[in-house]
PDB file of C-alpha atoms in Angstrom:
ATOM      1  CA  MET L 249       0.085  -0.113  -0.089  1.00  0.00           C
ATOM      2  CA  LYS L 250       2.917   2.439   0.980  1.00  0.00           C
ATOM      3  CA  LYS L 251       4.498   1.877  -2.112  1.00  0.00           C
ATOM      4  CA  PHE L 252       1.305   2.372  -4.317  1.00  0.00           C
ATOM      5  CA  CYS L 253       1.176   5.872  -2.508  1.00  0.00           C
ATOM      6  CA  TYR L 254       4.736   6.341  -3.351  1.00  0.00           C
ATOM      7  CA  ILE L 255       4.147   5.819  -6.732  1.00  0.00           C
ATOM      8  CA  LEU L 256       1.076   7.748  -6.768  1.00  0.00           C
ATOM      9  CA  ILE L 257       2.774  10.708  -5.165  1.00  0.00           C
ATOM     10  CA  VAL L 258       5.492  10.831  -7.846  1.00  0.00           C
ATOM     11  CA  LEU L 259       3.192  10.570 -10.708  1.00  0.00           C
ATOM     12  CA  VAL L 260       1.078  13.471  -9.259  1.00  0.00           C
ATOM     13  CA  MET L 261       4.174  15.488  -8.911  1.00  0.00           C
ATOM     14  CA  TYR L 262       5.482  14.474 -12.401  1.00  0.00           C
ATOM     15  CA  PHE L 263       2.658  15.704 -14.050  1.00  0.00           C
ATOM     16  CA  ASN L 264       2.237  18.800 -11.903  1.00  0.00           C
ATOM     17  CA  LEU L 265       5.558  19.575 -13.145  1.00  0.00           C
ATOM     18  CA  THR L 266       4.965  18.752 -16.808  1.00  0.00           C
ATOM     19  CA  GLU L 267       1.871  20.958 -16.500  1.00  0.00           C
ATOM     20  CA  VAL L 268       3.973  23.655 -15.246  1.00  0.00           C
ATOM     21  CA  ASN L 269       6.614  23.177 -17.897  1.00  0.00           C
ATOM     22  CA  ALA L 270       4.393  23.266 -20.711  1.00  0.00           C
ATOM     23  CA  GLN L 271       2.778  26.693 -19.166  1.00  0.00           C
ATOM     24  CA  ASP L 272       5.987  28.069 -19.090  1.00  0.00           C
ATOM     25  CA  GLU L 273       6.779  27.077 -22.619  1.00  0.00           C
ATOM     26  CA  THR L 274       3.423  28.691 -23.604  1.00  0.00           C
ATOM     27  CA  HIS L 275       3.995  31.673 -22.124  1.00  0.00           C
ATOM     28  CA  SER L 276       7.610  31.725 -23.823  1.00  0.00           C
ATOM     29  CA  LEU L 277       5.529  31.267 -27.159  1.00  0.00           C
ATOM     30  CA  ARG L 278       3.430  33.953 -25.921  1.00  0.00           C
ATOM     31  CA  TYR L 279       5.800  36.424 -24.699  1.00  0.00           C
ATOM     32  CA  LYS L 280       7.882  35.717 -28.295  1.00  0.00           C
ATOM     33  CA  LYS L 281       4.742  36.451 -30.220  1.00  0.00           C
ATOM     34  CA  ALA L 282       3.838  39.741 -28.360  1.00  0.00           C
ATOM     35  CA  LEU L 283       7.544  41.131 -28.886  1.00  0.00           C
ATOM     36  CA  SER L 284       7.147  40.051 -32.744  1.00  0.00           C
ATOM     37  CA  LYS L 285       3.755  42.006 -32.922  1.00  0.00           C
ATOM     38  CA  GLU L 286       4.995  45.158 -30.985  1.00  0.00           C
ATOM     39  CA  ARG L 287       8.103  45.262 -33.629  1.00  0.00           C
ATOM     40  CA  THR L 288       5.427  45.002 -36.411  1.00  0.00           C
ATOM     41  CA  VAL L 289       3.332  47.984 -34.912  1.00  0.00           C
ATOM     42  CA  GLN L 290       6.333  50.094 -34.324  1.00  0.00           C
ATOM     43  CA  ARG L 291       7.280  49.389 -37.687  1.00  0.00           C
ATOM     44  CA  ILE L 292       3.763  50.574 -39.050  1.00  0.00           C
ATOM     45  CA  LEU L 293       3.561  53.414 -36.566  1.00  0.00           C
ATOM     46  CA  SER L 294       7.269  54.641 -38.130  1.00  0.00           C
ATOM     47  CA  MET L 295       5.775  54.165 -41.396  1.00  0.00           C
ATOM     48  CA  LYS L 296       3.140  56.453 -41.087  1.00  0.00           C
ATOM     49  CA  GLU L 297       5.042  59.220 -39.284  1.00  0.00           C
ATOM     50  CA  THR L 298       7.336  59.238 -42.557  1.00  0.00           C
ATOM     51  CA  ALA L 299       4.425  59.130 -45.017  1.00  0.00           C
ATOM     52  CA  PRO L 300       5.034  61.048 -48.183  1.00  0.00           C
ATOM     53  CA  MET L 301       2.772  64.630 -47.474  1.00  0.00           C
ATOM     54  CA  LEU L 302       1.936  64.730 -51.243  1.00  0.00           C
ATOM     55  CA  SER L 303       0.664  61.280 -51.787  1.00  0.00           C
ATOM     56  CA  SER L 304      -2.663  62.601 -51.169  1.00  0.00           C
ATOM     57  CA  ASN L 305      -2.758  64.539 -54.090  1.00  0.00           C
ATOM     58  CA  TYR L 306      -3.001  61.772 -56.395  1.00  0.00           C
ATOM     59  CA  ASP L 307      -5.361  58.432 -56.798  1.00  0.00           C
ATOM     60  CA  VAL L 308      -3.304  55.246 -58.313  1.00  0.00           C
ATOM     61  CA  ILE L 309      -5.354  53.589 -61.429  1.00  0.00           C
ATOM     62  CA  TYR L 310      -2.917  51.713 -62.827  1.00  0.00           C
ATOM     63  CA  TYR L 311       0.767  49.914 -62.223  1.00  0.00           C
ATOM     64  CA  LYS L 312       2.860  48.059 -64.470  1.00  0.00           C
ATOM     65  CA  LEU L 313       5.594  46.206 -63.323  1.00  0.00           C
ATOM     66  CA  ASP L 314       8.267  44.756 -65.853  1.00  0.00           C
ATOM     67  CA  LEU L 315      10.691  42.811 -63.809  1.00  0.00           C
ATOM     68  CA  GLU L 316      13.860  40.841 -64.135  1.00  0.00           C
ATOM     69  CA  PRO L 317      15.324  39.030 -61.354  1.00  0.00           C
ATOM     70  CA  LYS L 318      18.934  37.906 -61.771  1.00  0.00           C
ATOM     71  CA  PRO L 319      19.215  35.107 -58.996  1.00  0.00           C
ATOM     72  CA  ALA L 320      22.629  34.106 -59.581  1.00  0.00           C
ATOM     73  CA  LEU L 321      23.569  37.994 -58.834  1.00  0.00           C
ATOM     74  CA  GLU L 322      20.859  38.126 -56.437  1.00  0.00           C
ATOM     75  CA  LEU L 323      19.820  41.619 -57.967  1.00  0.00           C
ATOM     76  CA  LEU L 324      16.528  42.692 -59.369  1.00  0.00           C
ATOM     77  CA  TYR L 325      15.985  45.195 -62.393  1.00  0.00           C
ATOM     78  CA  GLY L 326      12.785  46.686 -63.125  1.00  0.00           C
ATOM     79  CA  THR L 327      10.813  49.291 -64.984  1.00  0.00           C
ATOM     80  CA  VAL L 328       7.829  50.450 -63.395  1.00  0.00           C
ATOM     81  CA  THR L 329       5.081  52.567 -64.901  1.00  0.00           C
ATOM     82  CA  MET L 330       2.039  54.427 -62.529  1.00  0.00           C
ATOM     83  CA  ARG L 331      -1.105  56.168 -63.873  1.00  0.00           C
ATOM     84  CA  ALA L 332      -3.088  58.056 -61.326  1.00  0.00           C
ATOM     85  CA  LYS L 333      -5.577  60.970 -61.265  1.00  0.00           C
ATOM     86  CA  VAL L 334      -4.806  64.369 -59.681  1.00  0.00           C
ATOM     87  CA  VAL L 335      -7.204  64.908 -56.530  1.00  0.00           C
ATOM     88  CA  SER L 336      -5.860  68.549 -55.676  1.00  0.00           C
ATOM     89  CA  GLU L 337      -4.726  71.393 -57.514  1.00  0.00           C
ATOM     90  CA  ASN L 338      -1.151  72.566 -58.827  1.00  0.00           C
ATOM     91  CA  LEU L 339       0.373  69.207 -58.692  1.00  0.00           C
ATOM     92  CA  ASN L 340       3.780  69.509 -60.289  1.00  0.00           C
ATOM     93  CA  LEU L 341       5.518  67.038 -57.598  1.00  0.00           C
ATOM     94  CA  VAL L 342       4.826  63.206 -57.286  1.00  0.00           C
ATOM     95  CA  GLU L 343       5.896  61.167 -54.230  1.00  0.00           C
ATOM     96  CA  LEU L 344       6.818  57.518 -54.308  1.00  0.00           C
ATOM     97  CA  ASN L 345       7.992  54.752 -51.982  1.00  0.00           C
ATOM     98  CA  LEU L 346      11.107  53.206 -52.887  1.00  0.00           C
ATOM     99  CA  ALA L 347      13.860  52.063 -50.296  1.00  0.00           C
ATOM    100  CA  ASN L 348      16.884  53.607 -50.744  1.00  0.00           C
ATOM    101  CA  PRO L 349      19.140  50.228 -51.357  1.00  0.00           C
ATOM    102  CA  MET L 350      17.161  50.263 -55.064  1.00  0.00           C
ATOM    103  CA  GLU L 351      18.675  52.521 -57.226  1.00  0.00           C
ATOM    104  CA  VAL L 352      16.747  54.484 -59.907  1.00  0.00           C
ATOM    105  CA  THR L 353      18.481  55.244 -63.327  1.00  0.00           C
ATOM    106  CA  SER L 354      15.746  57.497 -64.900  1.00  0.00           C
ATOM    107  CA  VAL L 355      12.361  58.549 -64.849  1.00  0.00           C
ATOM    108  CA  THR L 356      10.188  59.581 -67.583  1.00  0.00           C
ATOM    109  CA  GLU L 357       6.881  61.593 -67.962  1.00  0.00           C
ATOM    110  CA  ASN L 358       4.975  61.448 -71.105  1.00  0.00           C
ATOM    111  CA  ASN L 359       8.157  59.736 -72.738  1.00  0.00           C
ATOM    112  CA  SER L 360      10.283  62.299 -71.723  1.00  0.00           C
ATOM    113  CA  GLU L 361      13.023  62.371 -68.772  1.00  0.00           C
ATOM    114  CA  VAL L 362      12.336  64.296 -65.938  1.00  0.00           C
ATOM    115  CA  GLU L 363      14.226  65.332 -62.758  1.00  0.00           C
ATOM    116  CA  PHE L 364      13.925  62.977 -59.462  1.00  0.00           C
ATOM    117  CA  VAL L 365      15.573  62.842 -55.915  1.00  0.00           C
ATOM    118  CA  HIS L 366      15.729  59.640 -54.280  1.00  0.00           C
ATOM    119  CA  GLU L 367      16.484  59.788 -50.536  1.00  0.00           C
ATOM    120  CA  ASN L 368      14.945  58.978 -47.158  1.00  0.00           C
ATOM    121  CA  ASN L 369      13.078  55.829 -48.893  1.00  0.00           C
ATOM    122  CA  LEU L 370      11.312  58.274 -51.025  1.00  0.00           C
ATOM    123  CA  LEU L 371      11.424  58.666 -54.877  1.00  0.00           C
ATOM    124  CA  ARG L 372      10.571  62.671 -55.432  1.00  0.00           C
ATOM    125  CA  ILE L 373       9.526  62.920 -59.127  1.00  0.00           C
ATOM    126  CA  THR L 374       9.462  66.731 -60.639  1.00  0.00           C
ATOM    127  CA  THR L 375       7.002  66.746 -63.622  1.00  0.00           C
ATOM    128  CA  ASP L 376       7.343  68.758 -66.809  1.00  0.00           C
ATOM    129  CA  SER L 377       3.504  69.625 -66.431  1.00  0.00           C
ATOM    130  CA  THR L 378       1.290  71.207 -63.797  1.00  0.00           C
ATOM    131  CA  TYR L 379      -1.685  69.120 -63.059  1.00  0.00           C
ATOM    132  CA  GLN L 380      -5.191  70.218 -62.077  1.00  0.00           C
ATOM    133  CA  GLN L 381      -7.959  68.328 -60.427  1.00  0.00           C
ATOM    134  CA  GLY L 382      -9.217  65.736 -62.497  1.00  0.00           C
ATOM    135  CA  ASP L 383      -6.231  65.345 -64.952  1.00  0.00           C
ATOM    136  CA  LEU L 384      -4.313  62.474 -65.499  1.00  0.00           C
ATOM    137  CA  PHE L 385      -0.738  61.576 -65.278  1.00  0.00           C
ATOM    138  CA  GLN L 386       1.828  58.977 -65.987  1.00  0.00           C
ATOM    139  CA  VAL L 387       5.572  58.116 -64.899  1.00  0.00           C
ATOM    140  CA  THR L 388       7.856  55.451 -65.635  1.00  0.00           C
ATOM    141  CA  ILE L 389      10.775  54.219 -63.364  1.00  0.00           C
ATOM    142  CA  ASP L 390      13.962  52.470 -64.446  1.00  0.00           C
ATOM    143  CA  TYR L 391      15.587  50.838 -61.376  1.00  0.00           C
ATOM    144  CA  PHE L 392      17.682  48.061 -60.215  1.00  0.00           C
ATOM    145  CA  GLY L 393      19.105  46.828 -56.870  1.00  0.00           C
ATOM    146  CA  ARG L 394      19.307  44.208 -54.200  1.00  0.00           C
ATOM    147  CA  PRO L 395      16.425  44.330 -51.987  1.00  0.00           C
ATOM    148  CA  GLN L 396      16.825  44.497 -48.448  1.00  0.00           C
ATOM    149  CA  ALA L 397      13.878  42.291 -46.829  1.00  0.00           C
ATOM    150  CA  THR L 398      11.873  43.879 -44.232  1.00  0.00           C
ATOM    151  CA  GLY L 399       8.872  42.894 -42.192  1.00  0.00           C
ATOM    152  CA  TYR L 400       7.581  39.256 -43.056  1.00  0.00           C
ATOM    153  CA  GLY L 401      10.280  39.007 -45.752  1.00  0.00           C
ATOM    154  CA  SER L 402       9.271  41.625 -48.320  1.00  0.00           C
ATOM    155  CA  TYR L 403      11.578  40.282 -51.091  1.00  0.00           C
ATOM    156  CA  ASN L 404      13.909  37.542 -50.978  1.00  0.00           C
ATOM    157  CA  PHE L 405      16.436  35.556 -53.074  1.00  0.00           C
ATOM    158  CA  ASP L 406      16.520  32.004 -51.457  1.00  0.00           C
ATOM    159  CA  ARG L 407      16.934  28.300 -52.622  1.00  0.00           C
ATOM    160  CA  TYR L 408      15.062  25.172 -52.219  1.00  0.00           C
ATOM    161  CA  GLY L 409      16.344  21.734 -53.138  1.00  0.00           C
ATOM    162  CA  GLY L 410      19.251  23.119 -54.513  1.00  0.00           C
ATOM    163  CA  GLN L 411      17.161  25.317 -56.952  1.00  0.00           C
ATOM    164  CA  PRO L 412      16.714  29.062 -57.013  1.00  0.00           C
ATOM    165  CA  MET L 413      13.620  30.072 -55.141  1.00  0.00           C
ATOM    166  CA  ILE L 414      12.361  33.851 -55.198  1.00  0.00           C
ATOM    167  CA  TRP L 415       9.384  34.847 -52.872  1.00  0.00           C
ATOM    168  CA  THR L 416       7.869  38.183 -51.736  1.00  0.00           C
ATOM    169  CA  LEU L 417       5.965  38.809 -48.559  1.00  0.00           C
ATOM    170  CA  SER L 418       5.422  42.479 -48.432  1.00  0.00           C
ATOM    171  CA  GLU L 419       2.416  42.866 -45.797  1.00  0.00           C
ATOM    172  CA  PRO L 420       2.430  45.550 -44.431  1.00  0.00           C
ATOM    173  CA  TYR L 421       4.668  48.223 -45.919  1.00  0.00           C
ATOM    174  CA  GLY L 422       7.367  45.812 -47.689  1.00  0.00           C
ATOM    175  CA  ALA L 423       6.381  46.526 -51.453  1.00  0.00           C
ATOM    176  CA  ARG L 424       8.629  49.739 -51.241  1.00  0.00           C
ATOM    177  CA  ASP L 425      11.704  47.342 -50.639  1.00  0.00           C
ATOM    178  CA  TRP L 426      11.581  46.003 -54.087  1.00  0.00           C
ATOM    179  CA  TRP L 427       9.418  48.154 -56.548  1.00  0.00           C
ATOM    180  CA  PRO L 428       8.322  52.317 -56.462  1.00  0.00           C
ATOM    181  CA  CYS L 429       4.930  52.727 -55.573  1.00  0.00           C
ATOM    182  CA  LYS L 430       2.382  54.561 -53.392  1.00  0.00           C
ATOM    183  CA  ASP L 431       2.839  52.233 -50.413  1.00  0.00           C
ATOM    184  CA  TYR L 432      -0.376  52.662 -48.456  1.00  0.00           C
ATOM    185  CA  PRO L 433      -3.233  50.225 -48.307  1.00  0.00           C
ATOM    186  CA  ASP L 434      -6.125  53.213 -48.333  1.00  0.00           C
ATOM    187  CA  ASP L 435      -5.234  53.358 -52.181  1.00  0.00           C
ATOM    188  CA  LYS L 436      -5.502  50.172 -54.470  1.00  0.00           C
ATOM    189  CA  ALA L 437      -4.662  50.255 -57.863  1.00  0.00           C
ATOM    190  CA  ASP L 438      -7.695  49.488 -60.363  1.00  0.00           C
ATOM    191  CA  SER L 439      -5.690  47.190 -62.223  1.00  0.00           C
ATOM    192  CA  VAL L 440      -1.840  46.072 -62.315  1.00  0.00           C
ATOM    193  CA  ASP L 441       0.114  44.008 -65.324  1.00  0.00           C
ATOM    194  CA  ILE L 442       2.963  42.269 -63.575  1.00  0.00           C
ATOM    195  CA  LEU L 443       5.801  40.907 -66.546  1.00  0.00           C
ATOM    196  CA  VAL L 444       8.635  39.032 -65.197  1.00  0.00           C
ATOM    197  CA  THR L 445      11.471  37.585 -67.359  1.00  0.00           C
ATOM    198  CA  VAL L 446      13.514  34.784 -65.727  1.00  0.00           C
ATOM    199  CA  PRO L 447      16.115  31.939 -66.792  1.00  0.00           C
ATOM    200  CA  GLU L 448      13.989  29.246 -68.952  1.00  0.00           C
ATOM    201  CA  ASN L 449      14.134  26.834 -66.345  1.00  0.00           C
ATOM    202  CA  LEU L 450      12.197  28.949 -63.725  1.00  0.00           C
ATOM    203  CA  ILE L 451       7.922  29.454 -63.417  1.00  0.00           C
ATOM    204  CA  VAL L 452       6.534  32.912 -62.168  1.00  0.00           C
ATOM    205  CA  ALA L 453       3.607  32.730 -60.335  1.00  0.00           C
ATOM    206  CA  SER L 454       1.781  35.953 -59.573  1.00  0.00           C
ATOM    207  CA  ASN L 455      -1.506  37.930 -59.181  1.00  0.00           C
ATOM    208  CA  GLY L 456      -4.630  37.436 -61.409  1.00  0.00           C
ATOM    209  CA  LEU L 457      -4.926  35.343 -64.681  1.00  0.00           C
ATOM    210  CA  LEU L 458      -1.542  34.358 -66.615  1.00  0.00           C
ATOM    211  CA  LEU L 459      -2.258  35.638 -69.896  1.00  0.00           C
ATOM    212  CA  GLU L 460       0.874  34.187 -71.895  1.00  0.00           C
ATOM    213  CA  THR L 461       4.415  33.145 -71.686  1.00  0.00           C
ATOM    214  CA  ARG L 462       7.068  34.347 -74.136  1.00  0.00           C
ATOM    215  CA  GLU L 463      10.126  32.566 -75.324  1.00  0.00           C
ATOM    216  CA  LEU L 464      12.950  35.177 -75.473  1.00  0.00           C
ATOM    217  CA  PRO L 465      16.547  35.057 -76.869  1.00  0.00           C
ATOM    218  CA  ASP L 466      19.290  34.035 -74.166  1.00  0.00           C
ATOM    219  CA  ASN L 467      17.143  31.259 -72.646  1.00  0.00           C
ATOM    220  CA  LYS L 468      14.842  33.267 -71.189  1.00  0.00           C
ATOM    221  CA  VAL L 469      11.236  33.474 -70.638  1.00  0.00           C
ATOM    222  CA  GLN L 470       8.732  35.842 -69.877  1.00  0.00           C
ATOM    223  CA  TYR L 471       5.407  35.244 -67.903  1.00  0.00           C
ATOM    224  CA  VAL L 472       2.697  37.933 -68.377  1.00  0.00           C
ATOM    225  CA  TRP L 473       0.218  38.194 -65.313  1.00  0.00           C
ATOM    226  CA  GLN L 474      -2.883  40.501 -65.116  1.00  0.00           C
ATOM    227  CA  GLU L 475      -4.746  41.543 -62.262  1.00  0.00           C
ATOM    228  CA  ARG L 476      -8.177  43.211 -62.722  1.00  0.00           C
ATOM    229  CA  TYR L 477      -9.404  43.803 -59.450  1.00  0.00           C
ATOM    230  CA  PRO L 478      -8.468  46.492 -56.813  1.00  0.00           C
ATOM    231  CA  ILE L 479      -5.290  45.544 -55.225  1.00  0.00           C
ATOM    232  CA  THR L 480      -3.106  47.223 -52.650  1.00  0.00           C
ATOM    233  CA  THR L 481       0.362  47.610 -53.198  1.00  0.00           C
ATOM    234  CA  TYR L 482       1.416  44.784 -50.457  1.00  0.00           C
ATOM    235  CA  LEU L 483      -0.593  42.292 -52.083  1.00  0.00           C
ATOM    236  CA  VAL L 484       1.392  42.253 -55.355  1.00  0.00           C
ATOM    237  CA  SER L 485       3.438  39.011 -55.382  1.00  0.00           C
ATOM    238  CA  LEU L 486       6.020  36.548 -56.755  1.00  0.00           C
ATOM    239  CA  ALA L 487       6.810  33.153 -56.219  1.00  0.00           C
ATOM    240  CA  ILE L 488       9.404  31.809 -58.438  1.00  0.00           C
ATOM    241  CA  HIS L 489      10.797  27.990 -58.633  1.00  0.00           C
ATOM    242  CA  PRO L 490      11.412  25.417 -61.059  1.00  0.00           C
ATOM    243  CA  TYR L 491       8.115  24.010 -59.967  1.00  0.00           C
TER     244      TYR L 491
END
């Protein structure tokens, strides 16, 4: 009887200790999750504090992303076109979000090069024309660089199974890490075209419908995706791998 009682006491102590350890592990996981959420919130707040003052002067209608990632070099080359409608008076300065590690080589408006300044993660474009409320304007940005992943990942050159893998996860403000845009979810573009050129062994998944796959010289292929529903910038995404 004494032996049975001793075993029972040991079992009770064991299960109590196991429960305490489980609770400690749960508390640790909750603490880590809370810290992660806090860091994300702080990033969101910092982004809002540095939000472009002039971005409220226009409403984005359309983006076209023409991208060529180079996995071997971990570089991204791109040309992004934005079409927008003016919602204020006398607009001649356009601000877009673009992280500093990306280098802008030229900006054009109506097929003519215009002046720009890229600093503090902002691209400021001085247009040749002064636009009034209701006018449409279009700018095209040529750029390249090695994206620096922030937030939940933004843009990543990765590998899986010994093969290149490129993926994006831009929520909440990570689109600016790899393409110039008005990177705030309150302004959804009505439509987006996404053209991605890769080595022929890779497959590109993106938003909307795959319209066509174009074979190009030098063993390259271009995937043409089309999104025709309103979409915020952080949802524009890529998943590239020899699937």
